Amino acid sequence: EKEIKDFLAAFAGARDKWMKKDRRWFYLHTELQTLYTWEPLPAGNLYIFDRVNDVLHPVWMSAQPEVNAHVWTFVPLPPQTGTAEQAAAAARSSEVPVLLLHMMKEPEGQASAAQSGVIQSSGNTLPGRIDAFLKKWEIHPNVMDRMRALSVDQKEYVLRKFNPQSTGASQALANFIKVLKQNEARTEIKPDKMIRVDACGGVIGKLTPDLSHHEDMEDLHMQVASEDGRFYIADNSTACGGPSKTFVKAADDDLWEAVSAEWCQLLNKDTIRLGD
């Protein structure tokens, strides 16, 4: 019993939450008295610590996301320590479906949305969307190169906002990109971080380190699941008999719809609001 107490005390900062130490992250599940260790992306592997033999055993590997996928139903998703570009690159090279949840900070004057933690799903088809975008507007090859040279965040912004009202789309896009770069600090919606969810799914909430500062979220707020290459979300509050605290709206719609405990399919560029 003393050994267990000493063990729990040694990782007190990781009790039911992720804690970073050196290059790894640690999560101490107090109910199970189990220590999990996360090896950040691009490796993306989860280990369980065997305190008897003082060794790490692999529990979940990003290369085989279907094996032991149930672990993410009681361990919150770990922090994404790579950049948005690295996460998107990993998603593009993945052999299995990957969901990228792109956390956004809303403009000034919309603090309630920012406090709720607004997330936008950018999916794993960015190169294809860019190709379709460039073909639709018949963009000149030189301007195509400028578009493809943008960061992931900038590309997403262009795809959302660019809509020329007249002919000459290539010149309009060149000017749009120029202004975007000059005023990037003042873009309407500023991207914050990217959360990667693999095909095994997971639980997202305040216990997810990147979302820990959102006070009106639940610890285990929303479940994410994947089937046949599609991603689905469900609200945990309604599963416990309370009102929904998860809302979703389509990219071309202003209406927020409450998400229940029943699975709701996510479409590309849907926006999710977590919180009241």
Backbone as JSON, one array per atom type, in Angstrom:
{
  "sequence": "EKEIKDFLAAFAGARDKWMKKDRRWFYLHTELQTLYTWEPLPAGNLYIFDRVNDVLHPVWMSAQPEVNAHVWTFVPLPPQTGTAEQAAAAARSSEVPVLLLHMMKEPEGQASAAQSGVIQSSGNTLPGRIDAFLKKWEIHPNVMDRMRALSVDQKEYVLRKFNPQSTGASQALANFIKVLKQNEARTEIKPDKMIRVDACGGVIGKLTPDLSHHEDMEDLHMQVASEDGRFYIADNSTACGGPSKTFVKAADDDLWEAVSAEWCQLLNKDTIRLGD",
  "N": [[0.83, -1.2, 0.0], [1.95, 1.26, 0.77], [3.8, 1.51, -1.26], [2.16, 1.94, -3.46], [1.0, 4.38, -2.73], [3.27, 6.02, -2.73], [3.91, 5.86, -5.4], [1.65, 7.08, -6.61], [1.94, 9.61, -5.52], [4.29, 10.46, -6.7], [3.52, 11.09, -9.27], [1.69, 13.1, -9.0], [1.02, 15.46, -10.31], [-0.05, 14.55, -12.65], [-2.46, 13.44, -12.17], [-5.38, 12.22, -13.35], [-5.2, 13.9, -15.54], [-3.35, 15.22, -18.32], [0.17, 15.54, -18.16], [3.18, 17.15, -18.9], [6.49, 16.0, -19.19], [9.78, 16.33, -19.75], [10.18, 15.08, -22.95], [7.89, 13.64, -23.15], [4.42, 12.86, -22.4], [2.32, 12.38, -19.56], [-0.27, 10.48, -18.01], [-2.12, 9.88, -15.25], [-4.32, 7.59, -14.29], [-6.37, 7.66, -11.77], [-8.43, 6.07, -10.66], [-8.01, 3.58, -11.81], [-5.45, 3.32, -11.02], [-3.31, 3.53, -12.76], [-0.65, 4.33, -14.92], [-0.29, 6.14, -17.84], [1.63, 6.75, -20.75], [2.4, 9.05, -23.24], [3.75, 9.19, -26.41], [4.62, 11.77, -28.37], [3.27, 13.01, -31.57], [5.33, 12.84, -34.54], [5.24, 10.1, -34.0], [3.2, 9.15, -32.19], [2.24, 7.26, -30.1], [0.86, 5.25, -27.47], [1.62, 4.23, -24.2], [1.62, 1.92, -21.43], [2.59, 2.0, -18.06], [4.47, -0.34, -16.4], [4.83, -0.77, -13.21], [5.86, -2.7, -11.58], [7.82, -4.15, -12.96], [9.15, -2.04, -13.98], [8.96, -1.07, -16.66], [7.85, 0.0, -19.96], [4.86, -0.76, -21.68], [3.5, -1.1, -24.9], [0.3, 0.2, -25.67], [-1.47, 1.4, -27.45], [-1.02, 2.1, -30.85], [-0.34, 4.42, -33.38], [0.04, 3.44, -35.9], [-1.48, 1.18, -36.0], [-4.37, 1.74, -35.48], [-6.8, 0.49, -34.87], [-6.36, -1.44, -32.98], [-6.82, -2.07, -29.6], [-8.46, 0.18, -29.42], [-10.44, 0.91, -27.65], [-9.29, 2.09, -25.46], [-9.34, 4.82, -25.63], [-11.79, 5.55, -24.74], [-11.81, 5.89, -22.05], [-9.53, 7.25, -21.43], [-8.58, 10.53, -21.9], [-8.02, 12.28, -25.01], [-4.65, 12.82, -25.93], [-2.39, 15.72, -25.79], [-1.72, 17.61, -28.78], [1.33, 17.94, -29.93], [2.68, 18.77, -32.14], [2.96, 21.04, -34.98], [0.26, 22.71, -36.76], [0.65, 22.29, -39.45], [2.25, 19.98, -39.46], [0.49, 18.13, -38.36], [-1.5, 18.08, -40.32], [-0.02, 17.15, -42.48], [0.62, 14.6, -41.55], [-1.93, 13.53, -41.49], [-2.56, 13.47, -44.21], [-0.8, 11.55, -45.14], [-1.62, 9.31, -43.89], [-2.83, 5.95, -43.79], [-5.29, 5.32, -42.96], [-8.56, 6.7, -42.13], [-8.49, 10.07, -40.93], [-9.36, 12.57, -38.64], [-9.19, 16.03, -38.43], [-9.46, 18.35, -36.0], [-9.84, 21.65, -35.9], [-9.05, 24.1, -33.82], [-10.53, 27.2, -33.08], [-10.25, 30.73, -32.48], [-12.68, 33.02, -31.84], [-13.7, 36.2, -33.36], [-13.21, 39.45, -31.77], [-15.72, 40.56, -29.49], [-17.26, 38.34, -29.62], [-17.02, 36.76, -27.36], [-18.25, 34.76, -25.88], [-18.46, 32.56, -27.55], [-15.77, 31.98, -27.94], [-15.01, 31.26, -25.37], [-16.44, 28.97, -25.14], [-15.11, 27.23, -26.73], [-14.72, 26.85, -29.78], [-14.65, 24.66, -32.45], [-13.42, 23.58, -35.59], [-13.91, 21.21, -38.08], [-11.54, 20.14, -40.27], [-11.02, 18.0, -41.78], [-9.43, 15.45, -43.87], [-8.76, 16.05, -46.5], [-7.53, 18.19, -47.71], [-5.59, 18.77, -49.88], [-7.04, 17.83, -52.15], [-9.3, 19.47, -52.05], [-8.15, 21.93, -52.52], [-7.19, 21.57, -55.12], [-9.65, 21.3, -56.5], [-10.72, 23.81, -55.99], [-8.9, 25.53, -57.31], [-9.27, 24.68, -59.91], [-11.96, 25.28, -60.31], [-11.99, 28.1, -60.33], [-10.3, 28.6, -62.4], [-7.52, 29.23, -62.1], [-4.45, 30.94, -62.67], [-1.3, 29.32, -63.36], [0.98, 30.48, -62.01], [-0.21, 31.8, -59.85], [-1.41, 29.66, -58.67], [0.82, 28.37, -57.6], [1.48, 30.18, -55.58], [-0.71, 29.9, -53.93], [-0.49, 27.21, -53.11], [1.81, 27.4, -51.65], [1.11, 28.53, -49.28], [0.52, 28.39, -45.7], [-1.14, 25.71, -43.87], [-3.22, 26.78, -42.3], [-3.61, 29.27, -43.56], [-4.41, 28.44, -46.11], [-6.84, 27.19, -45.51], [-8.27, 29.43, -44.68], [-8.4, 30.93, -47.06], [-9.94, 29.19, -48.66], [-12.35, 29.31, -47.28], [-13.08, 32.01, -47.48], [-12.57, 33.28, -49.97], [-14.21, 34.61, -52.7], [-14.71, 35.78, -55.54], [-16.36, 38.5, -57.15], [-16.45, 39.1, -59.8], [-15.0, 38.75, -63.14], [-11.6, 37.63, -63.81], [-10.36, 36.02, -61.83], [-7.86, 35.01, -61.12], [-6.14, 37.22, -60.73], [-7.58, 38.43, -58.7], [-7.35, 36.5, -56.69], [-4.58, 36.54, -56.29], [-4.28, 39.12, -55.24], [-5.83, 38.79, -52.94], [-4.36, 36.9, -51.49], [-2.06, 38.36, -51.05], [-2.99, 40.47, -49.42], [-3.88, 38.93, -47.27], [-1.48, 37.91, -46.22], [-0.29, 40.28, -45.42], [-1.99, 41.19, -43.46], [-2.27, 39.16, -41.6], [-2.33, 38.89, -38.84], [-4.68, 40.04, -38.22], [-6.78, 38.55, -39.17], [-10.13, 37.35, -39.69], [-11.0, 35.05, -38.28], [-8.98, 33.47, -36.06], [-6.8, 30.82, -36.19], [-6.05, 28.43, -33.67], [-5.03, 25.83, -32.45], [-4.45, 22.44, -33.52], [-6.28, 19.47, -33.23], [-5.76, 16.11, -33.52], [-7.67, 13.33, -34.45], [-7.7, 9.96, -34.63], [-8.79, 7.05, -36.55], [-9.73, 5.37, -34.59], [-11.23, 6.88, -32.89], [-12.31, 8.74, -29.94], [-12.39, 10.62, -26.8], [-13.3, 13.92, -26.14], [-12.73, 16.85, -24.29], [-12.59, 18.95, -21.35], [-10.52, 17.7, -20.08], [-8.82, 17.15, -22.09], [-5.72, 18.35, -22.87], [-5.26, 20.62, -24.59], [-7.66, 21.91, -24.39], [-8.14, 22.6, -21.82], [-8.51, 25.07, -20.61], [-11.07, 25.93, -21.04], [-13.72, 26.71, -19.31], [-16.48, 26.12, -19.3], [-16.81, 23.66, -20.4], [-17.39, 20.12, -20.2], [-15.53, 17.61, -18.38], [-15.22, 15.18, -19.8], [-16.43, 15.7, -22.52], [-17.39, 15.27, -25.22], [-17.9, 12.56, -27.44], [-16.09, 10.9, -30.02], [-16.35, 9.0, -32.92], [-15.56, 6.6, -35.5], [-16.55, 5.2, -38.6], [-16.43, 3.26, -41.47], [-14.87, 5.18, -42.8], [-16.11, 7.56, -42.16], [-16.77, 10.17, -39.78], [-18.2, 10.55, -36.52], [-20.02, 12.27, -33.93], [-20.99, 12.52, -30.47], [-22.91, 13.75, -27.74], [-21.98, 13.86, -24.35], [-23.33, 14.83, -22.14], [-26.11, 14.63, -22.52], [-26.32, 11.91, -22.55], [-26.16, 11.36, -19.92], [-28.53, 12.28, -18.98], [-28.8, 15.06, -18.89], [-29.09, 18.45, -20.34], [-28.12, 19.08, -23.77], [-24.76, 19.99, -24.48], [-23.29, 20.28, -26.67], [-22.95, 21.45, -29.91], [-23.6, 21.77, -33.41], [-22.96, 23.07, -36.67], [-23.48, 23.44, -40.19], [-21.18, 24.32, -42.84], [-22.34, 26.13, -44.61], [-24.46, 27.22, -43.25], [-26.23, 29.04, -40.73], [-27.44, 28.1, -38.52], [-27.37, 26.63, -35.39], [-27.34, 23.29, -34.32], [-28.4, 21.16, -31.76], [-26.51, 18.49, -30.4], [-27.19, 15.17, -29.65], [-27.14, 12.22, -27.49], [-27.19, 10.35, -29.41], [-25.44, 9.22, -32.32], [-24.01, 11.66, -34.44], [-23.32, 12.51, -37.71], [-20.31, 13.96, -38.9], [-19.58, 16.41, -41.29], [-17.31, 17.61, -43.81], [-15.69, 20.58, -42.86], [-17.68, 21.27, -41.06], [-18.79, 23.05, -38.16], [-18.19, 22.91, -34.72], [-19.51, 23.56, -31.51], [-18.54, 23.59, -28.22], [-19.94, 23.63, -25.16], [-22.17, 25.8, -23.2]],
  "CA": [[0.0, 0.0, 0.0], [2.85, 2.41, 0.79], [4.39, 1.61, -2.59], [1.15, 2.56, -4.32], [0.89, 5.8, -2.35], [4.47, 6.71, -3.22], [3.77, 5.92, -6.85], [0.65, 8.1, -6.92], [2.48, 10.91, -5.14], [5.34, 10.83, -7.65], [2.88, 11.62, -10.48], [0.52, 13.86, -8.55], [0.66, 16.46, -11.33], [-0.7, 13.89, -13.78], [-3.68, 12.78, -11.71], [-6.55, 12.41, -14.21], [-4.95, 14.93, -16.54], [-2.06, 15.05, -18.97], [1.27, 16.37, -17.64], [4.37, 17.0, -19.72], [7.77, 15.87, -18.51], [10.75, 16.15, -20.83], [9.54, 15.04, -24.26], [6.71, 12.78, -23.09], [3.28, 13.27, -21.6], [1.91, 11.34, -18.62], [-1.65, 10.57, -17.52], [-2.31, 8.93, -14.16], [-5.73, 7.27, -14.08], [-6.37, 7.35, -10.33], [-9.35, 4.98, -10.35], [-7.35, 2.33, -12.21], [-4.08, 3.37, -10.49], [-2.52, 3.17, -13.94], [0.05, 5.45, -15.54], [-0.16, 6.07, -19.29], [2.64, 7.64, -21.32], [2.14, 9.39, -24.65], [4.88, 9.6, -27.25], [3.94, 12.7, -29.28], [3.39, 12.9, -33.01], [4.67, 11.98, -35.52], [5.15, 8.7, -33.58], [1.82, 8.98, -31.78], [2.04, 5.96, -29.47], [0.47, 5.28, -26.06], [2.2, 3.13, -23.43], [1.21, 1.77, -20.04], [3.79, 1.79, -17.24], [4.47, -1.51, -15.51], [5.66, -0.32, -12.09], [6.5, -3.87, -10.96], [9.04, -4.45, -13.72], [9.74, -0.76, -14.37], [9.07, -1.03, -18.11], [6.69, 0.49, -20.67], [4.27, -1.68, -22.65], [2.64, -0.37, -25.84], [-1.13, -0.06, -25.56], [-2.09, 1.86, -28.69], [-0.04, 2.6, -31.81], [-1.01, 5.11, -34.48], [0.16, 2.63, -37.11], [-2.55, 0.18, -35.93], [-5.34, 2.44, -34.61], [-7.94, -0.33, -34.48], [-5.97, -2.31, -31.86], [-7.03, -1.44, -28.28], [-9.07, 1.51, -29.61], [-11.32, 1.21, -26.52], [-8.57, 2.84, -24.42], [-9.67, 6.25, -25.72], [-13.09, 5.82, -24.12], [-11.62, 6.27, -20.64], [-8.36, 8.13, -21.35], [-8.8, 11.64, -22.83], [-7.03, 12.42, -26.07], [-3.45, 13.55, -25.49], [-2.15, 16.98, -26.5], [-1.04, 17.54, -30.07], [2.52, 18.77, -29.71], [3.22, 19.23, -33.41], [2.3, 22.2, -35.57], [-0.9, 22.39, -37.59], [1.15, 21.77, -40.72], [2.7, 18.61, -39.24], [-0.7, 17.31, -38.17], [-2.15, 17.93, -41.62], [0.84, 16.28, -43.29], [0.44, 13.24, -41.04], [-3.25, 13.08, -41.91], [-2.53, 13.18, -45.65], [-0.02, 10.34, -45.39], [-2.19, 8.2, -43.14], [-3.53, 4.94, -44.57], [-6.63, 5.18, -42.4], [-9.18, 8.02, -42.01], [-8.05, 10.94, -39.85], [-10.14, 13.79, -38.47], [-8.46, 17.15, -37.83], [-10.31, 19.35, -35.37], [-9.06, 22.88, -35.91], [-9.59, 25.0, -32.81], [-10.55, 28.59, -33.52], [-10.59, 31.84, -31.58], [-13.61, 33.88, -32.54], [-13.35, 37.63, -33.34], [-13.61, 40.22, -30.58], [-17.15, 40.8, -29.46], [-17.92, 37.05, -29.58], [-16.25, 36.08, -26.32], [-18.92, 33.55, -25.4], [-18.09, 31.46, -28.43], [-14.38, 31.64, -27.69], [-14.96, 30.56, -24.1], [-17.02, 27.65, -25.33], [-14.19, 26.39, -27.47], [-15.25, 26.54, -31.09], [-13.75, 23.78, -33.2], [-13.85, 23.34, -36.96], [-13.3, 20.01, -38.64], [-10.99, 20.43, -41.58], [-10.94, 16.77, -42.54], [-8.11, 15.05, -44.34], [-8.79, 16.13, -47.95], [-7.15, 19.55, -48.09], [-5.04, 18.87, -51.24], [-8.1, 17.66, -53.13], [-10.15, 20.66, -52.03], [-7.41, 23.01, -53.17], [-7.21, 21.3, -56.57], [-10.98, 21.62, -57.0], [-10.85, 25.27, -55.89], [-8.1, 26.15, -58.39], [-9.91, 24.34, -61.19], [-13.22, 26.01, -60.39], [-11.77, 29.51, -60.66], [-9.37, 28.66, -63.54], [-6.43, 30.06, -61.59], [-3.2, 30.91, -63.43], [-0.29, 28.49, -62.68], [1.81, 31.25, -61.08], [-1.0, 32.06, -58.64], [-1.55, 28.34, -58.05], [2.02, 28.12, -56.79], [1.38, 31.02, -54.37], [-1.73, 29.29, -53.08], [0.03, 25.98, -52.54], [2.91, 27.74, -50.75], [0.57, 29.04, -48.03], [0.41, 27.43, -44.6], [-2.43, 25.04, -43.81], [-4.19, 27.73, -41.76], [-3.9, 30.27, -44.59], [-5.18, 27.79, -47.17], [-8.21, 27.03, -45.02], [-8.89, 30.75, -44.68], [-8.7, 31.28, -48.46], [-11.05, 28.34, -49.11], [-13.59, 29.79, -46.66], [-13.43, 33.42, -47.69], [-12.38, 33.81, -51.32], [-15.4, 34.5, -53.55], [-14.68, 36.97, -56.4], [-17.66, 38.9, -57.69], [-16.33, 39.43, -61.22], [-14.0, 37.96, -63.83], [-10.24, 37.91, -63.36], [-10.21, 35.36, -60.52], [-6.44, 34.82, -60.8], [-5.63, 38.46, -60.15], [-8.28, 38.63, -57.43], [-6.76, 35.61, -55.7], [-3.24, 37.04, -56.0], [-4.46, 40.26, -54.33], [-6.36, 38.26, -51.68], [-3.24, 36.27, -50.77], [-1.16, 39.44, -50.64], [-3.6, 41.14, -48.27], [-3.89, 37.96, -46.18], [-0.16, 37.87, -45.61], [-0.01, 41.57, -44.78], [-2.87, 41.41, -42.31], [-2.56, 37.86, -41.01], [-2.61, 39.03, -37.4], [-6.02, 40.59, -38.04], [-7.76, 37.75, -39.89], [-11.42, 37.33, -38.99], [-10.96, 33.95, -37.32], [-7.58, 33.1, -35.89], [-6.62, 29.43, -35.77], [-5.29, 28.26, -32.45], [-4.29, 24.58, -32.5], [-5.09, 21.35, -34.23], [-6.39, 18.2, -32.51], [-5.89, 14.98, -34.45], [-8.42, 12.17, -33.97], [-7.54, 8.86, -35.57], [-9.99, 6.27, -36.85], [-10.22, 4.69, -33.38], [-12.1, 7.79, -32.15], [-11.8, 9.22, -28.65], [-13.23, 11.5, -25.99], [-12.76, 15.28, -26.11], [-13.32, 17.68, -23.26], [-11.67, 19.79, -20.59], [-9.35, 16.91, -19.72], [-7.9, 17.25, -23.22], [-4.87, 19.48, -22.46], [-5.43, 21.81, -25.41], [-8.96, 22.53, -24.1], [-8.28, 22.63, -20.36], [-8.84, 26.42, -20.12], [-12.47, 26.24, -21.33], [-14.36, 26.36, -18.05], [-17.85, 25.62, -19.42], [-16.81, 22.32, -20.97], [-17.33, 18.98, -19.29], [-14.23, 16.93, -18.45], [-15.34, 14.26, -20.94], [-17.57, 16.43, -23.09], [-17.92, 14.78, -26.49], [-17.29, 11.35, -27.97], [-15.86, 10.86, -31.46], [-16.21, 7.63, -33.43], [-15.39, 6.52, -36.95], [-17.01, 3.96, -39.23], [-16.41, 3.31, -42.94], [-14.26, 6.42, -43.27], [-16.89, 8.73, -41.73], [-16.63, 10.47, -38.35], [-19.45, 10.87, -35.83], [-19.86, 12.81, -32.58], [-22.13, 12.38, -29.57], [-22.77, 14.57, -26.53], [-21.99, 13.03, -23.14], [-24.25, 15.38, -21.13], [-27.45, 14.07, -22.73], [-26.24, 10.5, -22.19], [-26.34, 11.31, -18.45], [-29.84, 12.84, -18.67], [-28.8, 16.51, -18.88], [-29.26, 19.1, -21.65], [-26.96, 19.0, -24.65], [-23.79, 21.07, -24.44], [-22.52, 20.17, -27.91], [-23.74, 21.98, -31.02], [-22.91, 21.68, -34.7], [-23.62, 23.73, -37.8], [-22.82, 23.22, -41.47], [-20.38, 25.46, -43.3], [-23.19, 27.08, -45.33], [-25.66, 27.42, -42.45], [-26.02, 29.81, -39.5], [-28.26, 27.48, -37.47], [-26.72, 25.64, -34.53], [-28.2, 22.17, -33.95], [-27.91, 20.44, -30.58], [-26.11, 17.1, -30.62], [-27.68, 14.33, -28.55], [-26.31, 11.05, -27.24], [-27.18, 9.59, -30.66], [-24.33, 9.63, -33.16], [-24.27, 12.68, -35.46], [-22.21, 12.48, -38.66], [-19.61, 15.2, -39.21], [-19.21, 16.65, -42.67], [-16.14, 18.46, -43.92], [-15.84, 22.01, -42.53], [-18.7, 21.54, -40.04], [-18.27, 23.74, -36.97], [-18.71, 22.36, -33.47], [-19.37, 24.41, -30.32], [-18.57, 22.82, -26.98], [-20.28, 24.51, -24.04], [-23.52, 26.36, -23.27]],
  "C": [[0.87, 1.25, 0.0], [3.48, 2.62, -0.6], [3.44, 2.3, -3.56], [1.02, 4.04, -4.01], [2.08, 6.59, -2.85], [4.4, 6.89, -4.73], [2.79, 7.02, -7.26], [1.18, 9.49, -6.61], [3.52, 11.4, -6.15], [4.77, 11.46, -8.92], [1.62, 12.4, -10.11], [0.06, 14.88, -9.58], [-0.04, 15.88, -12.53], [-1.99, 13.18, -13.38], [-4.87, 13.17, -12.58], [-6.42, 13.6, -15.15], [-3.56, 14.71, -17.13], [-1.03, 16.03, -18.41], [2.51, 16.09, -18.5], [5.62, 16.94, -18.85], [8.8, 15.47, -19.56], [10.0, 16.13, -22.16], [8.26, 14.2, -24.28], [5.61, 13.41, -22.24], [2.82, 12.08, -20.75], [0.47, 11.59, -18.16], [-1.84, 9.47, -16.47], [-3.81, 8.75, -13.92], [-5.87, 6.79, -12.64], [-7.29, 6.19, -9.98], [-8.72, 3.63, -10.68], [-5.95, 2.21, -11.62], [-3.08, 2.94, -11.58], [-1.92, 4.42, -14.56], [0.2, 5.19, -17.03], [0.88, 7.1, -19.74], [2.39, 7.81, -22.8], [3.42, 9.87, -25.33], [4.31, 10.46, -28.37], [4.13, 12.37, -30.76], [4.77, 13.37, -33.45], [4.59, 10.51, -35.11], [3.73, 8.38, -33.15], [1.51, 7.63, -31.17], [1.73, 6.12, -27.98], [1.02, 4.03, -25.37], [1.59, 3.1, -22.04], [2.45, 1.4, -19.24], [3.58, 0.62, -16.29], [5.41, -1.19, -14.34], [6.36, -1.47, -11.38], [7.84, -4.16, -11.63], [9.74, -3.2, -14.25], [9.98, -0.69, -15.89], [7.77, -0.45, -18.69], [6.19, -0.57, -21.65], [3.37, -0.89, -23.6], [1.19, -0.79, -25.7], [-1.83, 0.27, -26.87], [-1.03, 2.49, -29.58], [-0.78, 3.25, -32.97], [-0.94, 4.33, -35.78], [-0.91, 1.54, -37.17], [-3.67, 0.71, -35.03], [-6.52, 1.59, -34.16], [-7.64, -1.23, -33.28], [-6.07, -1.54, -30.55], [-7.63, -0.04, -28.39], [-9.94, 1.91, -28.42], [-10.62, 2.03, -25.45], [-8.97, 4.31, -24.43], [-11.07, 6.57, -25.21], [-12.96, 6.18, -22.65], [-10.33, 7.06, -20.4], [-8.57, 9.27, -22.34], [-7.69, 11.73, -23.86], [-5.84, 13.23, -25.58], [-3.27, 14.84, -26.27], [-1.45, 16.74, -27.83], [0.15, 18.49, -30.02], [3.17, 19.23, -31.0], [2.49, 20.47, -33.9], [1.1, 21.75, -36.38], [-0.45, 21.78, -38.91], [1.59, 20.31, -40.58], [1.51, 17.66, -39.07], [-1.4, 17.05, -39.5], [-1.34, 17.01, -42.53], [0.7, 14.82, -42.86], [-0.9, 12.68, -41.47], [-3.25, 12.69, -43.39], [-1.81, 11.87, -45.94], [-0.58, 9.12, -44.69], [-2.93, 7.24, -44.08], [-4.94, 4.7, -44.06], [-7.22, 6.59, -42.23], [-8.68, 8.78, -40.78], [-8.93, 12.18, -39.83], [-9.26, 14.84, -37.82], [-9.47, 18.15, -37.3], [-9.48, 20.61, -35.18], [-9.69, 23.88, -34.95], [-9.45, 26.43, -33.26], [-10.81, 29.54, -32.37], [-11.49, 32.77, -32.37], [-13.18, 35.34, -32.45], [-13.79, 38.28, -32.05], [-15.08, 40.53, -30.66], [-17.94, 39.5, -29.44], [-17.22, 36.18, -28.54], [-16.91, 34.78, -25.87], [-18.57, 32.35, -26.26], [-16.66, 31.03, -28.18], [-14.26, 30.86, -26.38], [-15.52, 29.14, -24.22], [-16.09, 26.71, -26.07], [-14.76, 25.97, -28.8], [-14.22, 25.75, -31.88], [-14.29, 23.62, -34.6], [-13.15, 22.12, -37.49], [-12.83, 20.3, -40.05], [-10.76, 19.17, -42.4], [-9.54, 16.43, -43.0], [-8.01, 15.11, -45.86], [-8.38, 17.51, -48.44], [-6.54, 19.63, -49.49], [-6.09, 18.75, -52.33], [-9.01, 18.87, -53.2], [-9.46, 21.83, -52.71], [-7.41, 22.81, -54.68], [-8.56, 21.66, -57.18], [-11.22, 23.13, -57.01], [-10.13, 25.95, -57.05], [-8.72, 25.87, -59.77], [-11.19, 25.13, -61.38], [-13.02, 27.44, -60.87], [-10.79, 29.71, -61.81], [-8.19, 29.57, -63.21], [-5.16, 29.85, -62.42], [-2.15, 30.11, -62.65], [0.59, 29.24, -61.69], [1.09, 31.52, -59.76], [-1.28, 30.74, -57.92], [-0.39, 28.05, -57.11], [1.98, 28.93, -55.5], [0.38, 30.41, -53.39], [-1.18, 28.06, -52.38], [1.18, 26.23, -51.56], [2.42, 28.26, -49.4], [0.6, 27.96, -46.96], [-0.97, 26.79, -44.63], [-3.51, 26.0, -43.34], [-4.6, 28.76, -42.82], [-4.73, 29.67, -45.72], [-6.64, 27.63, -46.75], [-8.95, 28.36, -45.04], [-9.29, 31.17, -46.09], [-9.91, 30.48, -48.95], [-12.37, 28.81, -48.52], [-14.03, 31.13, -47.2], [-13.37, 33.91, -49.13], [-13.62, 33.54, -52.17], [-15.48, 35.74, -54.44], [-16.04, 37.23, -57.03], [-17.62, 39.2, -59.18], [-15.3, 38.52, -61.85], [-12.6, 38.34, -63.33], [-9.95, 37.3, -62.02], [-8.74, 35.22, -60.13], [-5.85, 36.06, -60.15], [-6.27, 38.73, -58.79], [-7.68, 37.75, -56.34], [-5.36, 36.07, -55.32], [-3.32, 38.2, -55.01], [-4.94, 39.8, -52.96], [-5.23, 37.67, -50.84], [-2.28, 37.33, -50.25], [-1.69, 40.14, -49.39], [-3.62, 40.22, -47.05], [-2.55, 37.93, -45.46], [0.16, 39.15, -44.87], [-0.79, 41.74, -43.49], [-3.19, 40.13, -41.56], [-2.93, 37.96, -39.54], [-4.03, 39.52, -37.16], [-7.06, 39.81, -38.82], [-9.01, 37.56, -39.04], [-11.48, 36.23, -37.93], [-9.53, 33.47, -37.23], [-7.47, 31.66, -35.43], [-5.73, 29.33, -34.55], [-4.43, 27.0, -32.54], [-5.1, 23.54, -33.25], [-5.11, 20.11, -33.34], [-6.61, 17.11, -33.55], [-6.64, 13.84, -33.77], [-8.29, 11.07, -35.01], [-8.82, 8.05, -35.67], [-10.55, 5.54, -35.64], [-11.18, 5.57, -32.59], [-11.48, 8.23, -30.84], [-12.81, 10.06, -27.92], [-12.55, 12.85, -25.9], [-13.49, 16.09, -25.04], [-12.25, 18.46, -22.53], [-10.43, 19.03, -20.14], [-8.37, 16.78, -20.89], [-7.04, 18.48, -22.99], [-5.08, 20.75, -23.27], [-6.74, 22.54, -25.14], [-9.17, 22.76, -22.61], [-8.72, 24.0, -19.84], [-10.29, 26.8, -20.39], [-13.33, 25.77, -20.17], [-15.75, 25.77, -18.22], [-17.93, 24.32, -20.19], [-16.88, 21.28, -19.85], [-15.95, 18.33, -19.42], [-14.16, 15.97, -19.64], [-16.58, 14.68, -21.72], [-18.21, 15.71, -24.28], [-17.17, 13.52, -26.93], [-17.16, 11.46, -29.49], [-15.66, 9.41, -31.87], [-16.09, 7.67, -34.94], [-15.88, 5.17, -37.45], [-17.06, 4.17, -40.74], [-15.89, 4.65, -43.46], [-15.01, 7.67, -42.89], [-16.7, 8.91, -40.22], [-17.97, 10.93, -37.78], [-19.13, 11.4, -34.44], [-21.13, 12.56, -31.78], [-21.85, 13.17, -28.31], [-22.9, 13.7, -25.3], [-22.98, 13.53, -22.1], [-25.63, 14.76, -21.27], [-27.46, 12.58, -22.38], [-26.47, 10.31, -20.69], [-27.67, 11.94, -18.02], [-29.91, 14.35, -18.64], [-29.03, 17.1, -20.26], [-27.98, 19.01, -22.47], [-26.07, 20.22, -24.48], [-22.85, 21.0, -25.64], [-23.43, 20.57, -29.06], [-22.92, 21.94, -32.29], [-23.69, 22.47, -35.74], [-22.79, 23.49, -39.05], [-22.11, 24.48, -41.92], [-21.24, 26.53, -43.96], [-24.47, 27.41, -44.57], [-25.3, 28.21, -41.19], [-26.74, 29.19, -38.31], [-27.46, 26.43, -36.72], [-27.72, 24.56, -34.18], [-27.57, 21.43, -32.76], [-27.61, 18.99, -30.94], [-26.54, 16.29, -29.41], [-26.7, 13.19, -28.28], [-26.28, 10.12, -28.44], [-26.06, 10.11, -31.56], [-24.76, 10.58, -34.26], [-23.08, 12.71, -36.42], [-21.64, 13.87, -38.89], [-19.32, 15.26, -40.7], [-18.02, 17.6, -42.7], [-16.49, 19.93, -43.68], [-17.05, 22.3, -41.64], [-18.02, 22.25, -38.86], [-18.97, 23.2, -35.74], [-18.5, 23.38, -32.36], [-19.52, 23.53, -29.08], [-18.8, 23.77, -25.82], [-21.65, 25.09, -24.25], [-23.57, 27.5, -24.27]]
}
